[in-house]
PDB file of C-alpha atoms in Angstrom:
ATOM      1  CA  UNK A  21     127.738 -16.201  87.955  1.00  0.00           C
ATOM      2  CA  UNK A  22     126.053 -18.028  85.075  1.00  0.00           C
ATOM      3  CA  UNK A  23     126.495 -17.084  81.667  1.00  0.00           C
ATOM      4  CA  UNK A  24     122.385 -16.576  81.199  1.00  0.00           C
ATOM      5  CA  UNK A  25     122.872 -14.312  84.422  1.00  0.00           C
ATOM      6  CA  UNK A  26     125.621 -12.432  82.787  1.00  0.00           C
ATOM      7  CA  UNK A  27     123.689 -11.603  79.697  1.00  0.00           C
ATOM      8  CA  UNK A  28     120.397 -10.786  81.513  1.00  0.00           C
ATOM      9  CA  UNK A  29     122.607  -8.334  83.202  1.00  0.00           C
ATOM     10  CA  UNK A  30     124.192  -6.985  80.088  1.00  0.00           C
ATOM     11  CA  UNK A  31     121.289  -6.397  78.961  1.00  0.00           C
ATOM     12  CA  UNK A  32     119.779  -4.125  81.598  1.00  0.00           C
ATOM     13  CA  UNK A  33     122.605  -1.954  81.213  1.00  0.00           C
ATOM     14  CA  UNK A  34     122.017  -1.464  77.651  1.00  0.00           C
ATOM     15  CA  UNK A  35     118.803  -1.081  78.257  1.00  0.00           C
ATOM     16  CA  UNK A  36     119.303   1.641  80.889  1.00  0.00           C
ATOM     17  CA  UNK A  37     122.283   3.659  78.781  1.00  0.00           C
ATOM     18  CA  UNK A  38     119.629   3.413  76.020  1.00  0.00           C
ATOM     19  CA  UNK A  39     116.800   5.266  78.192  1.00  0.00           C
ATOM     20  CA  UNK A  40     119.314   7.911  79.774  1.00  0.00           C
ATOM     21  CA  UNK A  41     120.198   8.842  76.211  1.00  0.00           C
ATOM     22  CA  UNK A  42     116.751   9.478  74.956  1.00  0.00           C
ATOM     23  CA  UNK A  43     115.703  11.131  78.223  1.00  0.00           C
ATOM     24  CA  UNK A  44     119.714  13.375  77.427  1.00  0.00           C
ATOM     25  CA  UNK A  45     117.442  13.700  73.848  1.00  0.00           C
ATOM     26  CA  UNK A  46     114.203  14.796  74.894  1.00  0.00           C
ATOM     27  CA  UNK A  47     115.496  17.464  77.451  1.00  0.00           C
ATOM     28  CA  UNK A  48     116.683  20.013  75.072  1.00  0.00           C
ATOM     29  CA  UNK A  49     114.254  19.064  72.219  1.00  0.00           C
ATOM     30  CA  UNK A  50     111.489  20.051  75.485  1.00  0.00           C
ATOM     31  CA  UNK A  51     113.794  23.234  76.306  1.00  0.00           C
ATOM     32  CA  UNK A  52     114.071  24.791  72.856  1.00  0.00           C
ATOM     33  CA  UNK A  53     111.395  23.021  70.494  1.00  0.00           C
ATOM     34  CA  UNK A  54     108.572  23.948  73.167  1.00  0.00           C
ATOM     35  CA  UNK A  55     109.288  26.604  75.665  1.00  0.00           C
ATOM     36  CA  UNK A  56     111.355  28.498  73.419  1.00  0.00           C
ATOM     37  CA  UNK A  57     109.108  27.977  69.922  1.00  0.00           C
ATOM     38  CA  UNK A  58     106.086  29.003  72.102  1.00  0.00           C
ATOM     39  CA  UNK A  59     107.605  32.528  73.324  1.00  0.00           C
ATOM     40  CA  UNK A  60     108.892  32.838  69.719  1.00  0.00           C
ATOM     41  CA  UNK A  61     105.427  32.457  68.380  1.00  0.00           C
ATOM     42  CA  UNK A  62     103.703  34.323  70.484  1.00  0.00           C
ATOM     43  CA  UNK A  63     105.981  37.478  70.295  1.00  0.00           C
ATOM     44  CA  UNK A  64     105.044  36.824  66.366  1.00  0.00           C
ATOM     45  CA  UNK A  65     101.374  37.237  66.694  1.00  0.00           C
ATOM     46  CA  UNK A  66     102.101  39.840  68.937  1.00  0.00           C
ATOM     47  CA  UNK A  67     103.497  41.936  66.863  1.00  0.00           C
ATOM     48  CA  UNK A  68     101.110  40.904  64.015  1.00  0.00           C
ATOM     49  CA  UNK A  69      98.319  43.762  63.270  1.00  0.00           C
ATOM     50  CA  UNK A  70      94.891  43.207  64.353  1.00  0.00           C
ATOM     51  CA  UNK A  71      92.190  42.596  62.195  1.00  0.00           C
ATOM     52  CA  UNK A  72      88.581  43.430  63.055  1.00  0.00           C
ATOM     53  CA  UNK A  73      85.935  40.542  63.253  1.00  0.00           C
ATOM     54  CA  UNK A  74      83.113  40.962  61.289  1.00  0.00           C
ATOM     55  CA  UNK A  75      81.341  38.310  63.730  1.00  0.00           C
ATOM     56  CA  UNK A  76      80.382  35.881  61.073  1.00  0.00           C
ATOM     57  CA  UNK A  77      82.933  33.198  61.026  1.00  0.00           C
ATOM     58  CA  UNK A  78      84.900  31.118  58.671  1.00  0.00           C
ATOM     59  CA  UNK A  79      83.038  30.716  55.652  1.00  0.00           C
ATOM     60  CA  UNK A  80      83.086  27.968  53.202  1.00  0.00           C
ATOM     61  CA  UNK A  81      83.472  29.633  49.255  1.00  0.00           C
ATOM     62  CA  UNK A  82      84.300  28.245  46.021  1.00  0.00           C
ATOM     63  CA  UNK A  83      87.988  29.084  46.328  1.00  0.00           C
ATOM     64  CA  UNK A  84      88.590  27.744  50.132  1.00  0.00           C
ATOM     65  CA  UNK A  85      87.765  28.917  53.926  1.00  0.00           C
ATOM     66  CA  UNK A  86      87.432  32.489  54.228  1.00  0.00           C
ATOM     67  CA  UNK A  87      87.936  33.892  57.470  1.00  0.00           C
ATOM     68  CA  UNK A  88      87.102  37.225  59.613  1.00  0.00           C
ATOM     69  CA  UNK A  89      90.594  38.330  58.681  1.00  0.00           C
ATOM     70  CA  UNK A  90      90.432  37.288  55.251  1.00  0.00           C
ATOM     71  CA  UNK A  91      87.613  39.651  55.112  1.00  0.00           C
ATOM     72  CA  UNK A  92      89.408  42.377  57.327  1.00  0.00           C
ATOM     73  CA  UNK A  93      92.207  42.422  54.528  1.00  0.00           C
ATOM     74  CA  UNK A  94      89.836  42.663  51.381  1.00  0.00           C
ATOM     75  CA  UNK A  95      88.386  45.153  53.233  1.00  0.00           C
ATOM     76  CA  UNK A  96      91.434  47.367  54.370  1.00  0.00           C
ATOM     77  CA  UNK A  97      92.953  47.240  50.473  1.00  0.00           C
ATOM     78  CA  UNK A  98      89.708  48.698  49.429  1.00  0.00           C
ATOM     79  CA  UNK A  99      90.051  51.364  52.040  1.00  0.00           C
ATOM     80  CA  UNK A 100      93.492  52.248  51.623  1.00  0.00           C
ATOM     81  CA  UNK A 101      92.566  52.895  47.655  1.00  0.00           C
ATOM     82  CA  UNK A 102      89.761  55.340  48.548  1.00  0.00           C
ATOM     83  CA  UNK A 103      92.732  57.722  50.333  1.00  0.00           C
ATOM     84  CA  UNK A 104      95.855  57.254  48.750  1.00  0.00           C
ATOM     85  CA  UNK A 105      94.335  57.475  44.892  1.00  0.00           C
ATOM     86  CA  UNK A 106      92.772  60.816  46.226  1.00  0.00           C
ATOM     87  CA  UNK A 107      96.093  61.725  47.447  1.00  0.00           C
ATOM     88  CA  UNK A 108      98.118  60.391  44.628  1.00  0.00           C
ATOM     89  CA  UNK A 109      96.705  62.404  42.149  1.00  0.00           C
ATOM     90  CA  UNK A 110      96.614  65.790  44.552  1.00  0.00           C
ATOM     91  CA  UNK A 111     100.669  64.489  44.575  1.00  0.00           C
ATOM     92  CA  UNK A 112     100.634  64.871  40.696  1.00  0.00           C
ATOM     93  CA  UNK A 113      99.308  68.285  40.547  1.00  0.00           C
ATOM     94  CA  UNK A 114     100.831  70.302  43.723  1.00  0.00           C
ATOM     95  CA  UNK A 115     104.280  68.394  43.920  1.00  0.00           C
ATOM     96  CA  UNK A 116     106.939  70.417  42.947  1.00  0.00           C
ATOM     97  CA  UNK A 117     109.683  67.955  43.094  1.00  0.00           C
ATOM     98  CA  UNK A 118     109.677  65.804  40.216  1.00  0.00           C
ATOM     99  CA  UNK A 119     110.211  62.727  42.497  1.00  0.00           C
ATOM    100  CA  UNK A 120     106.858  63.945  44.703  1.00  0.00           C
ATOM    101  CA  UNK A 121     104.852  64.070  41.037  1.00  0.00           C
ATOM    102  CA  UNK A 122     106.492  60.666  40.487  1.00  0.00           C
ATOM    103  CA  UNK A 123     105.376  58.869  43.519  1.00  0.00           C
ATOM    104  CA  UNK A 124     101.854  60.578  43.086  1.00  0.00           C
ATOM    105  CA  UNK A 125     101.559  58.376  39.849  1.00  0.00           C
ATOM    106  CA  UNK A 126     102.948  55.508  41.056  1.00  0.00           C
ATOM    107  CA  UNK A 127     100.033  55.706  44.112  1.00  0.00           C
ATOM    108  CA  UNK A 128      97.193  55.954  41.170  1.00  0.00           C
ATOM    109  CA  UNK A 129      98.541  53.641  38.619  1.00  0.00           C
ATOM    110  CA  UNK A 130      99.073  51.155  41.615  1.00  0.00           C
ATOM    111  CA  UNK A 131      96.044  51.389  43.452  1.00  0.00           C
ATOM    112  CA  UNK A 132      93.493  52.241  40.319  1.00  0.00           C
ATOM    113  CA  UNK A 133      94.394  48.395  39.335  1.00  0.00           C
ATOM    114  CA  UNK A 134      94.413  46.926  43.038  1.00  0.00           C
ATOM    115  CA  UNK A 135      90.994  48.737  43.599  1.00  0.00           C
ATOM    116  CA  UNK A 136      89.687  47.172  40.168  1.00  0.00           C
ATOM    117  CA  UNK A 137      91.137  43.855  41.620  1.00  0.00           C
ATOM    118  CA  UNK A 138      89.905  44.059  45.254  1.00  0.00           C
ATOM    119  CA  UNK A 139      86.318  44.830  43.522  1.00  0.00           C
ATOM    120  CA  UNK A 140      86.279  41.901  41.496  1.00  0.00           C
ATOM    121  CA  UNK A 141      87.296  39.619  44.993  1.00  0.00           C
ATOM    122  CA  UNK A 142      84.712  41.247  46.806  1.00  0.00           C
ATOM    123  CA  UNK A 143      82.419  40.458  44.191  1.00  0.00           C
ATOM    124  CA  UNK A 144      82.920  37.205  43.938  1.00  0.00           C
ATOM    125  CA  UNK A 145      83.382  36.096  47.543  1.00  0.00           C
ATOM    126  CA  UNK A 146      80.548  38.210  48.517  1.00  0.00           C
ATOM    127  CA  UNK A 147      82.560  40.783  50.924  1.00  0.00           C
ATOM    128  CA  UNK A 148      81.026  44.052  51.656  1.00  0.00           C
ATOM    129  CA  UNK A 149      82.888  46.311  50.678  1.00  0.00           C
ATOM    130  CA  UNK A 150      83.886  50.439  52.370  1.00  0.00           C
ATOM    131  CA  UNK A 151      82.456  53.054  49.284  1.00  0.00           C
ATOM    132  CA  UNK A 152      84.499  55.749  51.353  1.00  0.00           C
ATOM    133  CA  UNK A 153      87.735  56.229  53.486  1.00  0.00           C
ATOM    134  CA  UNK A 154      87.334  56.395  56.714  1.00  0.00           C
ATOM    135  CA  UNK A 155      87.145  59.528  58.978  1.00  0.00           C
ATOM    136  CA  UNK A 156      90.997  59.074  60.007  1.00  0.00           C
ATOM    137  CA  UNK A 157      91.628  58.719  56.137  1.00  0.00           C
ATOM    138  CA  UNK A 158      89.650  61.588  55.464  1.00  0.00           C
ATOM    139  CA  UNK A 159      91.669  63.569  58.376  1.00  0.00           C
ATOM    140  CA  UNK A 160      94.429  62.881  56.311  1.00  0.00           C
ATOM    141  CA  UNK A 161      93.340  64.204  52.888  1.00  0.00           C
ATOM    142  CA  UNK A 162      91.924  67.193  55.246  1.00  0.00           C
ATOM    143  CA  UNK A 163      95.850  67.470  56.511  1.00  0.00           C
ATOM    144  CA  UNK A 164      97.064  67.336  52.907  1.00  0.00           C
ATOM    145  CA  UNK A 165      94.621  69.866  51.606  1.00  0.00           C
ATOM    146  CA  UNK A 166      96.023  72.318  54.259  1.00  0.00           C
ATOM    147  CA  UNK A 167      99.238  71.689  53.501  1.00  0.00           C
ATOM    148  CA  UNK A 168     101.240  74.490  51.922  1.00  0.00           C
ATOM    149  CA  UNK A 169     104.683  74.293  49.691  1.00  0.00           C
ATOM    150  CA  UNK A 170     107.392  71.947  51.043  1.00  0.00           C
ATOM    151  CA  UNK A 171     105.164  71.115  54.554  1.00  0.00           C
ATOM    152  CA  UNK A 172     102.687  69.616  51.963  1.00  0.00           C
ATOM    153  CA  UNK A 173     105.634  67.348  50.550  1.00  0.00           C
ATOM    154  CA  UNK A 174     107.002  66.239  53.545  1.00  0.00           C
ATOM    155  CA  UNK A 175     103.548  65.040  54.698  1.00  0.00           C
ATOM    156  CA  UNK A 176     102.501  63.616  51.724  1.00  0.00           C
ATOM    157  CA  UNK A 177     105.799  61.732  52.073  1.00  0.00           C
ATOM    158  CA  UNK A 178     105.608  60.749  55.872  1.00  0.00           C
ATOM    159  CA  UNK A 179     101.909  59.674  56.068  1.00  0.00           C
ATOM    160  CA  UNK A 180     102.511  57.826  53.050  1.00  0.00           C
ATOM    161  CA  UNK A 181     105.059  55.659  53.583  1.00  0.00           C
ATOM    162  CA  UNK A 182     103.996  55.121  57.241  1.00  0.00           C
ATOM    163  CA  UNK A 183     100.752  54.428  56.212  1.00  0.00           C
ATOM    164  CA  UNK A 184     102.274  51.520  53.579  1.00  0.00           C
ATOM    165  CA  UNK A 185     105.001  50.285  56.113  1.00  0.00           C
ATOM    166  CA  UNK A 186     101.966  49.764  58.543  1.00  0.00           C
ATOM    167  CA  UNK A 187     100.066  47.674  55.510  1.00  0.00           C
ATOM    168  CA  UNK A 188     103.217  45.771  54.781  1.00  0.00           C
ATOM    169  CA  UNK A 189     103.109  43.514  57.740  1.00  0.00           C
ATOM    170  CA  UNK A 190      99.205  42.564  57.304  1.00  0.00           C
ATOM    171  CA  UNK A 191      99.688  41.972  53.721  1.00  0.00           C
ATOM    172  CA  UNK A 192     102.535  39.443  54.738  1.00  0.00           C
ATOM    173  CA  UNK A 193     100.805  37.834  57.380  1.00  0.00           C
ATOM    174  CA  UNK A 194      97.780  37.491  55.716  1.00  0.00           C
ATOM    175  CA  UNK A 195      99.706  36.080  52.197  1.00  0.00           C
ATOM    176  CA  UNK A 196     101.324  33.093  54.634  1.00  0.00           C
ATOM    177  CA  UNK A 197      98.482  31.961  56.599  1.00  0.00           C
ATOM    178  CA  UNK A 198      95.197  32.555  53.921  1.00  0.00           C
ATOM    179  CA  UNK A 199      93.640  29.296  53.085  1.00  0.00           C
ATOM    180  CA  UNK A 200      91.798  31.073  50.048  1.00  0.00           C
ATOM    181  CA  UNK A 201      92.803  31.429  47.016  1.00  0.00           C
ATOM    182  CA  UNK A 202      91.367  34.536  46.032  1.00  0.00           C
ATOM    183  CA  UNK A 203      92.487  36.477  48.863  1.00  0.00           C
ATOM    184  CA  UNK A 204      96.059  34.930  48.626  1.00  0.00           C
ATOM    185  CA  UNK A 205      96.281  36.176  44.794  1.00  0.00           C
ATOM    186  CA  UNK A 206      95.183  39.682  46.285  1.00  0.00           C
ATOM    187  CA  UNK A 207      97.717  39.675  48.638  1.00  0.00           C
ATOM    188  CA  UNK A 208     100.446  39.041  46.405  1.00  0.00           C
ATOM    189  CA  UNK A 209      99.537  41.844  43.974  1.00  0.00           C
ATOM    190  CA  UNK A 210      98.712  43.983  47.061  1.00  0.00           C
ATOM    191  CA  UNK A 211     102.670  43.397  48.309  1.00  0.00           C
ATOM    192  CA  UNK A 212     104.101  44.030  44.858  1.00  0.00           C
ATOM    193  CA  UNK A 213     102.389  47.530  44.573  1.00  0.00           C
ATOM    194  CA  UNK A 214     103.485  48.517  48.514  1.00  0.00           C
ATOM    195  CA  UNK A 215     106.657  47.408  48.187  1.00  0.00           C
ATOM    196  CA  UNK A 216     107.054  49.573  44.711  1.00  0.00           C
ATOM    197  CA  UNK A 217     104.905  52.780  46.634  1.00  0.00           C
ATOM    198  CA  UNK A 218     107.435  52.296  49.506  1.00  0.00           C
ATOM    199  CA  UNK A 219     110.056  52.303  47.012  1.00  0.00           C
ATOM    200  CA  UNK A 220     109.317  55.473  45.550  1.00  0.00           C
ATOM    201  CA  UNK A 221     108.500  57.831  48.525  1.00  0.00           C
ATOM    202  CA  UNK A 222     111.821  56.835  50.117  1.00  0.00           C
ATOM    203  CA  UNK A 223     113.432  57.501  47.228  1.00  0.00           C
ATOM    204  CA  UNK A 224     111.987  61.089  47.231  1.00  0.00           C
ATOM    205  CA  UNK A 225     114.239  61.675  50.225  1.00  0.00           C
ATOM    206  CA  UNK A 226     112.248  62.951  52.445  1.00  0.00           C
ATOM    207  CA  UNK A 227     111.183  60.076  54.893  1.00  0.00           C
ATOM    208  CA  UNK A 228     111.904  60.680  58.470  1.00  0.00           C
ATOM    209  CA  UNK A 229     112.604  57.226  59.399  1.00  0.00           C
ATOM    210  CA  UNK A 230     112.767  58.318  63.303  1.00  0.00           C
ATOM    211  CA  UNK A 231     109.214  59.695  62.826  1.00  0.00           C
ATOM    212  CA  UNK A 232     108.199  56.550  61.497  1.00  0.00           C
ATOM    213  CA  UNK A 233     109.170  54.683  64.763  1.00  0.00           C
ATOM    214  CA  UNK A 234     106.038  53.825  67.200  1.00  0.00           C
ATOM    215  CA  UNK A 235     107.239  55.464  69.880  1.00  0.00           C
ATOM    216  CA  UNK A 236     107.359  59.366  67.911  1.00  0.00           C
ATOM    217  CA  UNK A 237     106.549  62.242  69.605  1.00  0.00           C
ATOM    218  CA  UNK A 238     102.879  64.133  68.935  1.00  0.00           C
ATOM    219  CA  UNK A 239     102.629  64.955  65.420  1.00  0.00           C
ATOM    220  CA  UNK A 240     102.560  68.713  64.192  1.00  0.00           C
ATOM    221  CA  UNK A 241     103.809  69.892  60.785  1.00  0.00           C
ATOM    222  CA  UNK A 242     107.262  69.427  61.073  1.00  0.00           C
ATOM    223  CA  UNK A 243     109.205  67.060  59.268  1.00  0.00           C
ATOM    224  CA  UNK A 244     109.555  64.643  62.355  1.00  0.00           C
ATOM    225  CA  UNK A 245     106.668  65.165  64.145  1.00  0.00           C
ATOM    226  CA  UNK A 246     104.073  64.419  61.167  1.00  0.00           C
ATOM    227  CA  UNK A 247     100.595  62.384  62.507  1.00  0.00           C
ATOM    228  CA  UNK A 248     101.408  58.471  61.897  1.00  0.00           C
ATOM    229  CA  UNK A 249      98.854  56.591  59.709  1.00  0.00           C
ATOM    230  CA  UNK A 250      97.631  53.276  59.786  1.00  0.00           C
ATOM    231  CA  UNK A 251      95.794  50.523  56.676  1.00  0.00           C
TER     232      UNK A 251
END
């Protein structure tokens, strides 16, 4: 064989070890970047809470693209101020454990300055904004109201803090993925008061974490079985 024969073939098996190692490459990157990524993702956004469409699209503003769920989030914070600062201050008059009174005030110092902030957004991005809770919210306060002695605490608690664990996950998703900057500012002061509400009704001790769970039984006034709210 001829030495230009003996490097033509040398070189075809270089060639070929060189394409059966990037094809060895590409397999897994295939297996577990795509396949895998994709199921990953979309168990994500299944899990993430739905916003309501408005119907009128990503608009262009001042501060960047604001979309339908931009819009569902201003619009939830504003709602979730027009129950729990009603039910806040009811917290501050007929709680008879100090840390009940305690997370009362922490629910109207936090959400008198969110719903000052969430005005001011509104305003400017020119998002109509909810002048009243909703009639689930206002089942709630109805709920409270009725509420007598310690069954008023522990449902104060419970609808409370599954009301703000609910929140927690929009307020996250919407913080990572907002292109505006408005509504990203909101959401940051948004998660800093639910994390701190959070923080104080669990601290109050009377959070029944099984109740919290999706899959709870009907709710009636006992401790576990109270009704589960959502923002």
């Amino acid at each position: 064989m001829s030495r230009a024969s003996r490097q033509v073939i040398g070189t075809g098996v270089v060639i070929g070890a060189l394409a059966f190692t990037l094809v060895a490459l590409l397999i897994p990157v295939q297996k577990f970047g795509g396949k895998n990524a994709a199921t990953a993702a979309a168990a994500a956004s299944a899990k993430a809470p739905a916003a309501d469409d408005d119907g009128a699209g990503t608009l262009s503003t001042a501060f960047g693209p604001l979309s339908p769920q931009d819009r569902d989030f201003v619009r939830k914070v504003r709602l979730a101020g027009l129950w729990e600062l009603p039910a806040g201050r009811q917290a501050q008059q007929r709680g008879t454990r100090p840390a009940v009174r305690t997370a009362g005030e922490h629910l109207v110092e936090g959400h008198t300055e969110l719903d000052r902030r969430v005005l001011e957004v509104g305003e400017a991005l020119g998002i109509d904004l909810p002048d009243r809770p909703s009639d689930q919210q206002q089942g709630w306060l109805g709920q409270l109201d009725r509420a007598q002695g310690a069954e008023y605490e522990r449902l104060f608690v419970q609808l409370l803090r599954r009301a703000h664990g609910k929140v927690f996950a929009l307020v996250a998703q919407i913080r990572a993925q907002t292109r505006n900057s408005m509504v990203r500012k909101l959401a940051t002061d948004a998660n800093t008061t639910v994390l701190d509400h959070i923080s104080v009704l669990e601290a109050s001790g009377l959070v029944d974490f099984d109740g919290l769970a999706d899959a709870a039984p009907t709710p009636t006034p006992s401790p576990s079985q109270v009704p589960r709210p959502t923002k």
